[in-house]
Amino acid sequence: MIDDIKKDAESRMKKSLEGLHSNFNKIRTGRAHPSILDAVTVEYYGGQVPLNQVASINVEDARTLAVVPWEQQMVPKIEKAIMTSDLGLNPASAGNVIRVPMPMLTEETRKGYIKQARQEAEHARVAVRNVRRDANGDFKSLLKEKEITEDEQHGAEDAIQKLTDSIVAEIDKALESKEHDLMQV
């Protein structure tokens, strides 16, 4: 019973961490990286489809992405989708290759992105703490139903706290890494 609660809490905490990493990938640094375009969807035969399912995305150089659609008629649709996304990118097509240059980040935009990264990290920390609260509530209800002893409850709560501390430390480490990436010129 206690082990099930611990495993559930651990998997939910790890999902919060994975969500943070995916949100960090959407915050662009000055460098070109294919994951920047993960959130872009393209209209394809009547439905919205992720860009990486209709084209290959490659890093051409440090500041340029090359998007090569698998079908020639998708070039204008992909170009429009990238332009209308909230990423602030300006694609240019040459034949069937769409080049997406990464604009240089100003000091002001870097600080804005860092602020956004800190908010994402705080949301992840709150999610992890909520999982801890839920697990501790489950332990208390087990104690109330006399299914576990007080010692077992305290031991389980300590284990959940250690898990919480380790996940929060990983979140802090990821935030520090993202801030470092954002401040590099």
Short mmCIF file of N, CA and C in Angstrom, two decimals:
data_model
loop_
_atom_site.label_atom_id
_atom_site.label_comp_id
_atom_site.label_asym_id
_atom_site.label_seq_id
_atom_site.Cartn_x
_atom_site.Cartn_y
_atom_site.Cartn_z
N MET A 1 0.83 -1.19 0.00
CA MET A 1 0.00 0.00 0.00
C MET A 1 0.87 1.25 0.00
N ILE A 2 1.81 1.34 0.93
CA ILE A 2 2.70 2.49 1.02
C ILE A 2 3.57 2.57 -0.24
N ASP A 3 4.08 1.41 -0.69
CA ASP A 3 4.94 1.39 -1.87
C ASP A 3 4.19 1.87 -3.11
N ASP A 4 2.90 1.52 -3.23
CA ASP A 4 2.11 1.97 -4.37
C ASP A 4 2.00 3.50 -4.38
N ILE A 5 1.75 4.06 -3.21
CA ILE A 5 1.63 5.52 -3.10
C ILE A 5 2.97 6.18 -3.47
N LYS A 6 4.07 5.59 -2.97
CA LYS A 6 5.39 6.15 -3.27
C LYS A 6 5.68 6.10 -4.77
N LYS A 7 5.38 4.95 -5.41
CA LYS A 7 5.63 4.80 -6.84
C LYS A 7 4.79 5.79 -7.65
N ASP A 8 3.53 5.94 -7.26
CA ASP A 8 2.65 6.88 -7.94
C ASP A 8 3.19 8.30 -7.80
N ALA A 9 3.59 8.66 -6.59
CA ALA A 9 4.13 10.01 -6.35
C ALA A 9 5.39 10.24 -7.16
N GLU A 10 6.27 9.23 -7.19
CA GLU A 10 7.51 9.38 -7.95
C GLU A 10 7.23 9.56 -9.44
N SER A 11 6.31 8.77 -9.99
CA SER A 11 6.03 8.90 -11.43
C SER A 11 5.39 10.26 -11.74
N ARG A 12 4.52 10.74 -10.86
CA ARG A 12 3.89 12.05 -11.09
C ARG A 12 4.91 13.18 -10.98
N MET A 13 5.86 13.05 -10.03
CA MET A 13 6.89 14.07 -9.90
C MET A 13 7.81 14.08 -11.13
N LYS A 14 8.13 12.90 -11.63
CA LYS A 14 9.00 12.82 -12.81
C LYS A 14 8.29 13.39 -14.04
N LYS A 15 6.97 13.21 -14.11
CA LYS A 15 6.21 13.80 -15.22
C LYS A 15 6.26 15.32 -15.15
N SER A 16 6.24 15.88 -13.94
CA SER A 16 6.37 17.34 -13.79
C SER A 16 7.72 17.80 -14.30
N LEU A 17 8.76 17.03 -14.00
CA LEU A 17 10.11 17.36 -14.46
C LEU A 17 10.20 17.28 -15.99
N GLU A 18 9.59 16.23 -16.57
CA GLU A 18 9.59 16.09 -18.03
C GLU A 18 8.84 17.25 -18.68
N GLY A 19 7.73 17.65 -18.06
CA GLY A 19 6.97 18.79 -18.57
C GLY A 19 7.79 20.06 -18.54
N LEU A 20 8.58 20.23 -17.49
CA LEU A 20 9.45 21.40 -17.39
C LEU A 20 10.46 21.40 -18.54
N HIS A 21 11.08 20.25 -18.80
CA HIS A 21 12.07 20.17 -19.88
C HIS A 21 11.41 20.49 -21.22
N SER A 22 10.21 20.01 -21.43
CA SER A 22 9.54 20.30 -22.70
C SER A 22 9.19 21.78 -22.80
N ASN A 23 8.80 22.40 -21.69
CA ASN A 23 8.53 23.84 -21.70
C ASN A 23 9.81 24.65 -21.92
N PHE A 24 10.92 24.18 -21.35
CA PHE A 24 12.20 24.85 -21.56
C PHE A 24 12.60 24.80 -23.03
N ASN A 25 12.28 23.69 -23.71
CA ASN A 25 12.64 23.57 -25.13
C ASN A 25 11.91 24.60 -25.97
N LYS A 26 10.76 25.06 -25.53
CA LYS A 26 9.99 26.05 -26.28
C LYS A 26 10.55 27.46 -26.09
N ILE A 27 11.34 27.66 -25.05
CA ILE A 27 11.97 28.96 -24.82
C ILE A 27 13.26 28.96 -25.62
N ARG A 28 13.32 29.82 -26.61
CA ARG A 28 14.48 29.73 -27.51
C ARG A 28 15.68 30.49 -26.96
N THR A 29 16.81 29.92 -27.19
CA THR A 29 18.06 30.60 -26.92
C THR A 29 18.49 31.22 -28.24
N GLY A 30 19.64 31.74 -28.36
CA GLY A 30 20.07 32.31 -29.63
C GLY A 30 20.46 31.25 -30.65
N ARG A 31 20.63 30.02 -30.20
CA ARG A 31 21.10 28.96 -31.08
C ARG A 31 19.93 28.23 -31.74
N ALA A 32 20.20 27.68 -32.90
CA ALA A 32 19.20 26.91 -33.63
C ALA A 32 19.12 25.51 -33.04
N HIS A 33 17.90 25.05 -32.77
CA HIS A 33 17.68 23.70 -32.27
C HIS A 33 16.31 23.24 -32.77
N PRO A 34 16.22 22.04 -33.36
CA PRO A 34 14.96 21.59 -33.93
C PRO A 34 13.77 21.59 -32.96
N SER A 35 14.02 21.42 -31.67
CA SER A 35 12.92 21.36 -30.70
C SER A 35 12.20 22.70 -30.56
N ILE A 36 12.81 23.79 -31.05
CA ILE A 36 12.16 25.10 -31.00
C ILE A 36 10.85 25.06 -31.78
N LEU A 37 10.81 24.27 -32.84
CA LEU A 37 9.63 24.20 -33.69
C LEU A 37 8.64 23.11 -33.27
N ASP A 38 8.85 22.48 -32.12
CA ASP A 38 7.97 21.40 -31.66
C ASP A 38 6.52 21.85 -31.50
N ALA A 39 6.30 23.09 -31.10
CA ALA A 39 4.95 23.56 -30.83
C ALA A 39 4.22 24.01 -32.10
N VAL A 40 4.93 24.09 -33.22
CA VAL A 40 4.32 24.58 -34.46
C VAL A 40 3.50 23.46 -35.10
N THR A 41 2.25 23.79 -35.44
CA THR A 41 1.40 22.83 -36.15
C THR A 41 1.05 23.40 -37.52
N VAL A 42 0.86 22.50 -38.48
CA VAL A 42 0.60 22.87 -39.87
C VAL A 42 -0.72 22.25 -40.30
N GLU A 43 -1.47 23.00 -41.13
CA GLU A 43 -2.72 22.47 -41.67
C GLU A 43 -2.36 21.47 -42.77
N TYR A 44 -2.78 20.22 -42.60
CA TYR A 44 -2.39 19.16 -43.52
C TYR A 44 -3.60 18.28 -43.79
N TYR A 45 -4.13 18.36 -44.99
CA TYR A 45 -5.32 17.59 -45.38
C TYR A 45 -6.47 17.76 -44.39
N GLY A 46 -6.74 18.99 -44.02
CA GLY A 46 -7.89 19.29 -43.18
C GLY A 46 -7.66 19.22 -41.68
N GLY A 47 -6.51 18.78 -41.22
CA GLY A 47 -6.24 18.68 -39.77
C GLY A 47 -4.95 19.39 -39.40
N GLN A 48 -4.81 19.71 -38.12
CA GLN A 48 -3.58 20.32 -37.62
C GLN A 48 -2.61 19.21 -37.22
N VAL A 49 -1.41 19.26 -37.79
CA VAL A 49 -0.41 18.22 -37.58
C VAL A 49 0.89 18.88 -37.11
N PRO A 50 1.62 18.28 -36.17
CA PRO A 50 2.91 18.84 -35.77
C PRO A 50 3.85 18.95 -36.97
N LEU A 51 4.63 20.00 -37.01
CA LEU A 51 5.53 20.27 -38.13
C LEU A 51 6.48 19.11 -38.40
N ASN A 52 6.98 18.48 -37.33
CA ASN A 52 7.96 17.40 -37.53
C ASN A 52 7.35 16.14 -38.17
N GLN A 53 6.01 16.13 -38.39
CA GLN A 53 5.38 14.99 -39.06
C GLN A 53 5.16 15.23 -40.55
N VAL A 54 5.43 16.46 -41.02
CA VAL A 54 5.27 16.76 -42.44
C VAL A 54 6.58 17.23 -43.08
N ALA A 55 7.63 17.36 -42.28
CA ALA A 55 8.91 17.85 -42.80
C ALA A 55 10.04 17.40 -41.90
N SER A 56 11.24 17.37 -42.46
CA SER A 56 12.42 17.11 -41.62
C SER A 56 13.00 18.46 -41.21
N ILE A 57 13.44 18.53 -39.96
CA ILE A 57 13.98 19.77 -39.42
C ILE A 57 15.43 19.51 -39.04
N ASN A 58 16.34 20.25 -39.66
CA ASN A 58 17.77 20.05 -39.42
C ASN A 58 18.43 21.36 -39.04
N VAL A 59 19.53 21.25 -38.31
CA VAL A 59 20.32 22.43 -37.98
C VAL A 59 21.32 22.63 -39.11
N GLU A 60 21.20 23.77 -39.79
CA GLU A 60 22.10 24.06 -40.90
C GLU A 60 23.42 24.62 -40.39
N ASP A 61 23.33 25.61 -39.51
CA ASP A 61 24.49 26.15 -38.81
C ASP A 61 24.01 26.62 -37.45
N ALA A 62 24.86 27.28 -36.68
CA ALA A 62 24.53 27.63 -35.29
C ALA A 62 23.28 28.49 -35.17
N ARG A 63 22.94 29.25 -36.21
CA ARG A 63 21.82 30.18 -36.13
C ARG A 63 20.74 29.93 -37.18
N THR A 64 20.77 28.81 -37.87
CA THR A 64 19.80 28.57 -38.94
C THR A 64 19.27 27.14 -38.90
N LEU A 65 17.95 27.02 -39.01
CA LEU A 65 17.30 25.72 -39.16
C LEU A 65 16.89 25.55 -40.62
N ALA A 66 16.99 24.34 -41.12
CA ALA A 66 16.52 24.03 -42.47
C ALA A 66 15.34 23.08 -42.34
N VAL A 67 14.20 23.50 -42.88
CA VAL A 67 12.99 22.68 -42.85
C VAL A 67 12.73 22.20 -44.27
N VAL A 68 12.72 20.87 -44.46
CA VAL A 68 12.51 20.30 -45.79
C VAL A 68 11.21 19.50 -45.75
N PRO A 69 10.13 20.05 -46.37
CA PRO A 69 8.85 19.34 -46.39
C PRO A 69 8.94 18.09 -47.26
N TRP A 70 8.13 17.10 -46.92
CA TRP A 70 8.12 15.87 -47.69
C TRP A 70 7.27 16.02 -48.94
N GLU A 71 6.42 17.03 -48.97
CA GLU A 71 5.60 17.29 -50.16
C GLU A 71 5.80 18.75 -50.56
N GLN A 72 6.04 18.99 -51.84
CA GLN A 72 6.35 20.33 -52.35
C GLN A 72 5.25 21.34 -52.02
N GLN A 73 3.96 20.94 -52.11
CA GLN A 73 2.87 21.90 -51.90
C GLN A 73 2.75 22.34 -50.44
N MET A 74 3.49 21.73 -49.54
CA MET A 74 3.44 22.11 -48.13
C MET A 74 4.32 23.32 -47.80
N VAL A 75 5.21 23.71 -48.71
CA VAL A 75 6.15 24.81 -48.44
C VAL A 75 5.44 26.08 -47.97
N PRO A 76 4.44 26.62 -48.71
CA PRO A 76 3.81 27.86 -48.23
C PRO A 76 3.05 27.68 -46.91
N LYS A 77 2.45 26.51 -46.71
CA LYS A 77 1.71 26.27 -45.46
C LYS A 77 2.65 26.23 -44.27
N ILE A 78 3.80 25.59 -44.44
CA ILE A 78 4.78 25.50 -43.36
C ILE A 78 5.35 26.87 -43.06
N GLU A 79 5.65 27.62 -44.12
CA GLU A 79 6.18 28.97 -43.95
C GLU A 79 5.19 29.83 -43.15
N LYS A 80 3.92 29.75 -43.51
CA LYS A 80 2.88 30.54 -42.83
C LYS A 80 2.75 30.09 -41.37
N ALA A 81 2.81 28.78 -41.13
CA ALA A 81 2.66 28.26 -39.76
C ALA A 81 3.81 28.76 -38.87
N ILE A 82 5.02 28.76 -39.39
CA ILE A 82 6.17 29.24 -38.61
C ILE A 82 6.04 30.73 -38.35
N MET A 83 5.61 31.49 -39.38
CA MET A 83 5.48 32.93 -39.23
C MET A 83 4.40 33.30 -38.21
N THR A 84 3.27 32.59 -38.22
CA THR A 84 2.16 32.94 -37.32
C THR A 84 2.32 32.36 -35.92
N SER A 85 3.32 31.49 -35.73
CA SER A 85 3.55 30.97 -34.37
C SER A 85 4.07 32.12 -33.51
N ASP A 86 4.00 31.96 -32.21
CA ASP A 86 4.42 33.04 -31.31
C ASP A 86 5.93 33.01 -31.03
N LEU A 87 6.70 32.43 -31.93
CA LEU A 87 8.14 32.29 -31.73
C LEU A 87 8.93 33.50 -32.24
N GLY A 88 8.30 34.34 -33.05
CA GLY A 88 9.00 35.51 -33.57
C GLY A 88 10.06 35.17 -34.61
N LEU A 89 9.79 34.15 -35.42
CA LEU A 89 10.75 33.73 -36.43
C LEU A 89 10.26 34.14 -37.81
N ASN A 90 11.20 34.39 -38.73
CA ASN A 90 10.89 34.82 -40.08
C ASN A 90 11.48 33.84 -41.08
N PRO A 91 10.73 32.83 -41.52
CA PRO A 91 11.28 31.85 -42.46
C PRO A 91 11.39 32.41 -43.87
N ALA A 92 12.31 31.84 -44.64
CA ALA A 92 12.48 32.21 -46.04
C ALA A 92 12.65 30.93 -46.84
N SER A 93 11.87 30.79 -47.92
CA SER A 93 11.98 29.56 -48.69
C SER A 93 12.82 29.77 -49.94
N ALA A 94 13.56 28.72 -50.28
CA ALA A 94 14.36 28.70 -51.50
C ALA A 94 14.10 27.34 -52.13
N GLY A 95 13.19 27.30 -53.10
CA GLY A 95 12.81 26.02 -53.69
C GLY A 95 11.97 25.24 -52.71
N ASN A 96 12.42 24.04 -52.36
CA ASN A 96 11.65 23.25 -51.40
C ASN A 96 12.31 23.21 -50.02
N VAL A 97 13.28 24.11 -49.78
CA VAL A 97 13.92 24.21 -48.46
C VAL A 97 13.50 25.52 -47.81
N ILE A 98 13.05 25.44 -46.58
CA ILE A 98 12.68 26.64 -45.83
C ILE A 98 13.77 26.87 -44.80
N ARG A 99 14.43 28.02 -44.90
CA ARG A 99 15.47 28.35 -43.93
C ARG A 99 14.86 29.26 -42.86
N VAL A 100 15.13 28.93 -41.60
CA VAL A 100 14.61 29.70 -40.48
C VAL A 100 15.79 30.26 -39.69
N PRO A 101 16.16 31.53 -39.95
CA PRO A 101 17.26 32.12 -39.19
C PRO A 101 16.82 32.50 -37.78
N MET A 102 17.69 32.26 -36.82
CA MET A 102 17.40 32.63 -35.43
C MET A 102 17.91 34.04 -35.20
N PRO A 103 17.01 34.98 -34.90
CA PRO A 103 17.48 36.35 -34.66
C PRO A 103 18.31 36.43 -33.38
N MET A 104 19.21 37.39 -33.37
CA MET A 104 20.01 37.60 -32.16
C MET A 104 19.09 38.07 -31.04
N LEU A 105 19.37 37.62 -29.84
CA LEU A 105 18.56 38.03 -28.70
C LEU A 105 19.15 39.30 -28.09
N THR A 106 18.28 40.25 -27.82
CA THR A 106 18.74 41.46 -27.13
C THR A 106 18.79 41.16 -25.64
N GLU A 107 19.42 42.04 -24.90
CA GLU A 107 19.51 41.86 -23.44
C GLU A 107 18.11 41.82 -22.83
N GLU A 108 17.23 42.66 -23.37
CA GLU A 108 15.86 42.72 -22.84
C GLU A 108 15.10 41.42 -23.08
N THR A 109 15.21 40.86 -24.30
CA THR A 109 14.50 39.61 -24.57
C THR A 109 15.11 38.45 -23.78
N ARG A 110 16.42 38.47 -23.59
CA ARG A 110 17.05 37.43 -22.77
C ARG A 110 16.48 37.45 -21.35
N LYS A 111 16.36 38.66 -20.79
CA LYS A 111 15.82 38.76 -19.43
C LYS A 111 14.37 38.31 -19.39
N GLY A 112 13.61 38.61 -20.43
CA GLY A 112 12.22 38.15 -20.51
C GLY A 112 12.14 36.63 -20.56
N TYR A 113 13.03 36.01 -21.35
CA TYR A 113 13.05 34.56 -21.43
C TYR A 113 13.48 33.92 -20.11
N ILE A 114 14.42 34.56 -19.42
CA ILE A 114 14.84 34.05 -18.11
C ILE A 114 13.69 34.12 -17.13
N LYS A 115 12.95 35.21 -17.18
CA LYS A 115 11.79 35.36 -16.30
C LYS A 115 10.77 34.25 -16.60
N GLN A 116 10.54 34.00 -17.88
CA GLN A 116 9.63 32.94 -18.28
C GLN A 116 10.13 31.57 -17.80
N ALA A 117 11.43 31.32 -17.91
CA ALA A 117 12.01 30.05 -17.47
C ALA A 117 11.84 29.89 -15.95
N ARG A 118 12.03 30.98 -15.21
CA ARG A 118 11.85 30.91 -13.75
C ARG A 118 10.40 30.60 -13.39
N GLN A 119 9.47 31.19 -14.15
CA GLN A 119 8.05 30.90 -13.89
C GLN A 119 7.74 29.44 -14.16
N GLU A 120 8.27 28.91 -15.25
CA GLU A 120 8.05 27.49 -15.58
C GLU A 120 8.62 26.60 -14.48
N ALA A 121 9.81 26.95 -13.98
CA ALA A 121 10.44 26.17 -12.91
C ALA A 121 9.59 26.23 -11.65
N GLU A 122 9.05 27.40 -11.33
CA GLU A 122 8.22 27.53 -10.14
C GLU A 122 6.93 26.71 -10.28
N HIS A 123 6.35 26.69 -11.47
CA HIS A 123 5.15 25.87 -11.70
C HIS A 123 5.48 24.39 -11.47
N ALA A 124 6.65 23.97 -11.93
CA ALA A 124 7.06 22.58 -11.75
C ALA A 124 7.26 22.27 -10.26
N ARG A 125 7.88 23.21 -9.52
CA ARG A 125 8.08 23.00 -8.07
C ARG A 125 6.73 22.88 -7.36
N VAL A 126 5.78 23.74 -7.73
CA VAL A 126 4.45 23.70 -7.11
C VAL A 126 3.78 22.36 -7.42
N ALA A 127 3.91 21.89 -8.65
CA ALA A 127 3.31 20.60 -9.02
C ALA A 127 3.91 19.47 -8.18
N VAL A 128 5.23 19.51 -7.98
CA VAL A 128 5.90 18.47 -7.18
C VAL A 128 5.42 18.54 -5.73
N ARG A 129 5.29 19.75 -5.20
CA ARG A 129 4.80 19.89 -3.81
C ARG A 129 3.36 19.41 -3.67
N ASN A 130 2.56 19.63 -4.71
CA ASN A 130 1.18 19.14 -4.67
C ASN A 130 1.13 17.62 -4.65
N VAL A 131 2.03 16.99 -5.38
CA VAL A 131 2.11 15.52 -5.36
C VAL A 131 2.49 15.05 -3.96
N ARG A 132 3.46 15.76 -3.34
CA ARG A 132 3.87 15.41 -1.97
C ARG A 132 2.69 15.53 -1.02
N ARG A 133 1.94 16.62 -1.15
CA ARG A 133 0.77 16.84 -0.29
C ARG A 133 -0.26 15.71 -0.47
N ASP A 134 -0.50 15.32 -1.71
CA ASP A 134 -1.46 14.23 -1.98
C ASP A 134 -1.00 12.92 -1.35
N ALA A 135 0.29 12.63 -1.52
CA ALA A 135 0.83 11.37 -0.96
C ALA A 135 0.74 11.38 0.56
N ASN A 136 1.10 12.50 1.18
CA ASN A 136 1.01 12.59 2.64
C ASN A 136 -0.43 12.47 3.11
N GLY A 137 -1.37 13.02 2.34
CA GLY A 137 -2.79 12.88 2.67
C GLY A 137 -3.23 11.42 2.60
N ASP A 138 -2.71 10.69 1.60
CA ASP A 138 -3.02 9.26 1.49
C ASP A 138 -2.48 8.50 2.70
N PHE A 139 -1.28 8.86 3.12
CA PHE A 139 -0.69 8.19 4.30
C PHE A 139 -1.54 8.46 5.55
N LYS A 140 -2.00 9.69 5.69
CA LYS A 140 -2.83 10.04 6.85
C LYS A 140 -4.14 9.27 6.85
N SER A 141 -4.72 9.13 5.66
CA SER A 141 -5.99 8.38 5.61
C SER A 141 -5.76 6.90 5.89
N LEU A 142 -4.62 6.35 5.49
CA LEU A 142 -4.31 4.96 5.82
C LEU A 142 -4.14 4.80 7.33
N LEU A 143 -3.52 5.80 7.95
CA LEU A 143 -3.35 5.76 9.41
C LEU A 143 -4.71 5.83 10.10
N LYS A 144 -5.58 6.69 9.60
CA LYS A 144 -6.92 6.84 10.17
C LYS A 144 -7.71 5.54 10.09
N GLU A 145 -7.51 4.83 8.97
CA GLU A 145 -8.21 3.55 8.78
C GLU A 145 -7.48 2.40 9.47
N LYS A 146 -6.43 2.73 10.19
CA LYS A 146 -5.62 1.77 10.96
C LYS A 146 -4.99 0.69 10.08
N GLU A 147 -4.66 1.06 8.84
CA GLU A 147 -4.00 0.11 7.94
C GLU A 147 -2.48 0.17 8.08
N ILE A 148 -1.97 1.32 8.62
CA ILE A 148 -0.54 1.44 8.89
C ILE A 148 -0.37 2.05 10.28
N THR A 149 0.85 1.90 10.81
CA THR A 149 1.14 2.49 12.12
C THR A 149 1.68 3.90 11.94
N GLU A 150 1.79 4.63 13.06
CA GLU A 150 2.32 5.99 12.99
C GLU A 150 3.78 5.97 12.51
N ASP A 151 4.54 4.99 12.97
CA ASP A 151 5.95 4.89 12.55
C ASP A 151 6.04 4.69 11.03
N GLU A 152 5.19 3.82 10.50
CA GLU A 152 5.18 3.59 9.06
C GLU A 152 4.81 4.89 8.31
N GLN A 153 3.84 5.61 8.88
CA GLN A 153 3.42 6.86 8.27
C GLN A 153 4.58 7.86 8.23
N HIS A 154 5.27 8.02 9.37
CA HIS A 154 6.39 8.97 9.44
C HIS A 154 7.52 8.55 8.49
N GLY A 155 7.80 7.27 8.42
CA GLY A 155 8.84 6.77 7.52
C GLY A 155 8.48 7.05 6.06
N ALA A 156 7.21 6.82 5.73
CA ALA A 156 6.76 7.05 4.35
C ALA A 156 6.82 8.54 4.01
N GLU A 157 6.40 9.39 4.96
CA GLU A 157 6.43 10.83 4.73
C GLU A 157 7.87 11.32 4.56
N ASP A 158 8.80 10.74 5.33
CA ASP A 158 10.21 11.11 5.18
C ASP A 158 10.72 10.71 3.80
N ALA A 159 10.33 9.52 3.33
CA ALA A 159 10.76 9.06 2.01
C ALA A 159 10.21 9.98 0.92
N ILE A 160 8.96 10.39 1.05
CA ILE A 160 8.35 11.30 0.07
C ILE A 160 9.06 12.66 0.11
N GLN A 161 9.43 13.12 1.30
CA GLN A 161 10.13 14.40 1.41
C GLN A 161 11.49 14.34 0.73
N LYS A 162 12.21 13.21 0.90
CA LYS A 162 13.52 13.05 0.26
C LYS A 162 13.36 13.06 -1.26
N LEU A 163 12.32 12.36 -1.74
CA LEU A 163 12.05 12.32 -3.17
C LEU A 163 11.73 13.74 -3.68
N THR A 164 10.91 14.45 -2.93
CA THR A 164 10.55 15.83 -3.30
C THR A 164 11.81 16.69 -3.38
N ASP A 165 12.67 16.60 -2.38
CA ASP A 165 13.89 17.39 -2.35
C ASP A 165 14.77 17.08 -3.56
N SER A 166 14.89 15.80 -3.93
CA SER A 166 15.75 15.44 -5.05
C SER A 166 15.17 15.95 -6.37
N ILE A 167 13.85 15.87 -6.55
CA ILE A 167 13.23 16.36 -7.79
C ILE A 167 13.34 17.88 -7.87
N VAL A 168 13.12 18.58 -6.75
CA VAL A 168 13.25 20.04 -6.74
C VAL A 168 14.69 20.44 -7.05
N ALA A 169 15.66 19.68 -6.57
CA ALA A 169 17.07 19.96 -6.88
C ALA A 169 17.31 19.80 -8.39
N GLU A 170 16.70 18.79 -9.01
CA GLU A 170 16.83 18.60 -10.46
C GLU A 170 16.20 19.77 -11.21
N ILE A 171 15.05 20.26 -10.71
CA ILE A 171 14.39 21.41 -11.33
C ILE A 171 15.31 22.63 -11.26
N ASP A 172 15.90 22.86 -10.08
CA ASP A 172 16.81 24.00 -9.91
C ASP A 172 18.02 23.88 -10.84
N LYS A 173 18.53 22.67 -10.99
CA LYS A 173 19.68 22.44 -11.86
C LYS A 173 19.31 22.71 -13.32
N ALA A 174 18.12 22.27 -13.73
CA ALA A 174 17.66 22.51 -15.10
C ALA A 174 17.48 24.00 -15.35
N LEU A 175 16.93 24.71 -14.36
CA LEU A 175 16.74 26.16 -14.49
C LEU A 175 18.08 26.87 -14.62
N GLU A 176 19.03 26.48 -13.80
CA GLU A 176 20.36 27.09 -13.86
C GLU A 176 21.00 26.88 -15.23
N SER A 177 20.85 25.68 -15.76
CA SER A 177 21.39 25.36 -17.08
C SER A 177 20.72 26.21 -18.16
N LYS A 178 19.39 26.35 -18.08
CA LYS A 178 18.66 27.14 -19.08
C LYS A 178 19.06 28.60 -19.00
N GLU A 179 19.19 29.13 -17.79
CA GLU A 179 19.62 30.53 -17.60
C GLU A 179 21.00 30.73 -18.21
N HIS A 180 21.89 29.77 -18.00
CA HIS A 180 23.24 29.86 -18.55
C HIS A 180 23.18 29.89 -20.09
N ASP A 181 22.34 29.01 -20.68
CA ASP A 181 22.18 29.00 -22.14
C ASP A 181 21.65 30.33 -22.65
N LEU A 182 20.69 30.89 -21.93
CA LEU A 182 20.07 32.14 -22.38
C LEU A 182 21.03 33.32 -22.30
N MET A 183 21.93 33.32 -21.34
CA MET A 183 22.83 34.46 -21.16
C MET A 183 24.07 34.38 -22.06
N GLN A 184 24.31 33.24 -22.70
CA GLN A 184 25.45 33.15 -23.61
C GLN A 184 25.18 33.98 -24.85
N VAL A 185 26.17 34.72 -25.27
CA VAL A 185 26.00 35.59 -26.44
C VAL A 185 26.56 34.89 -27.66
#
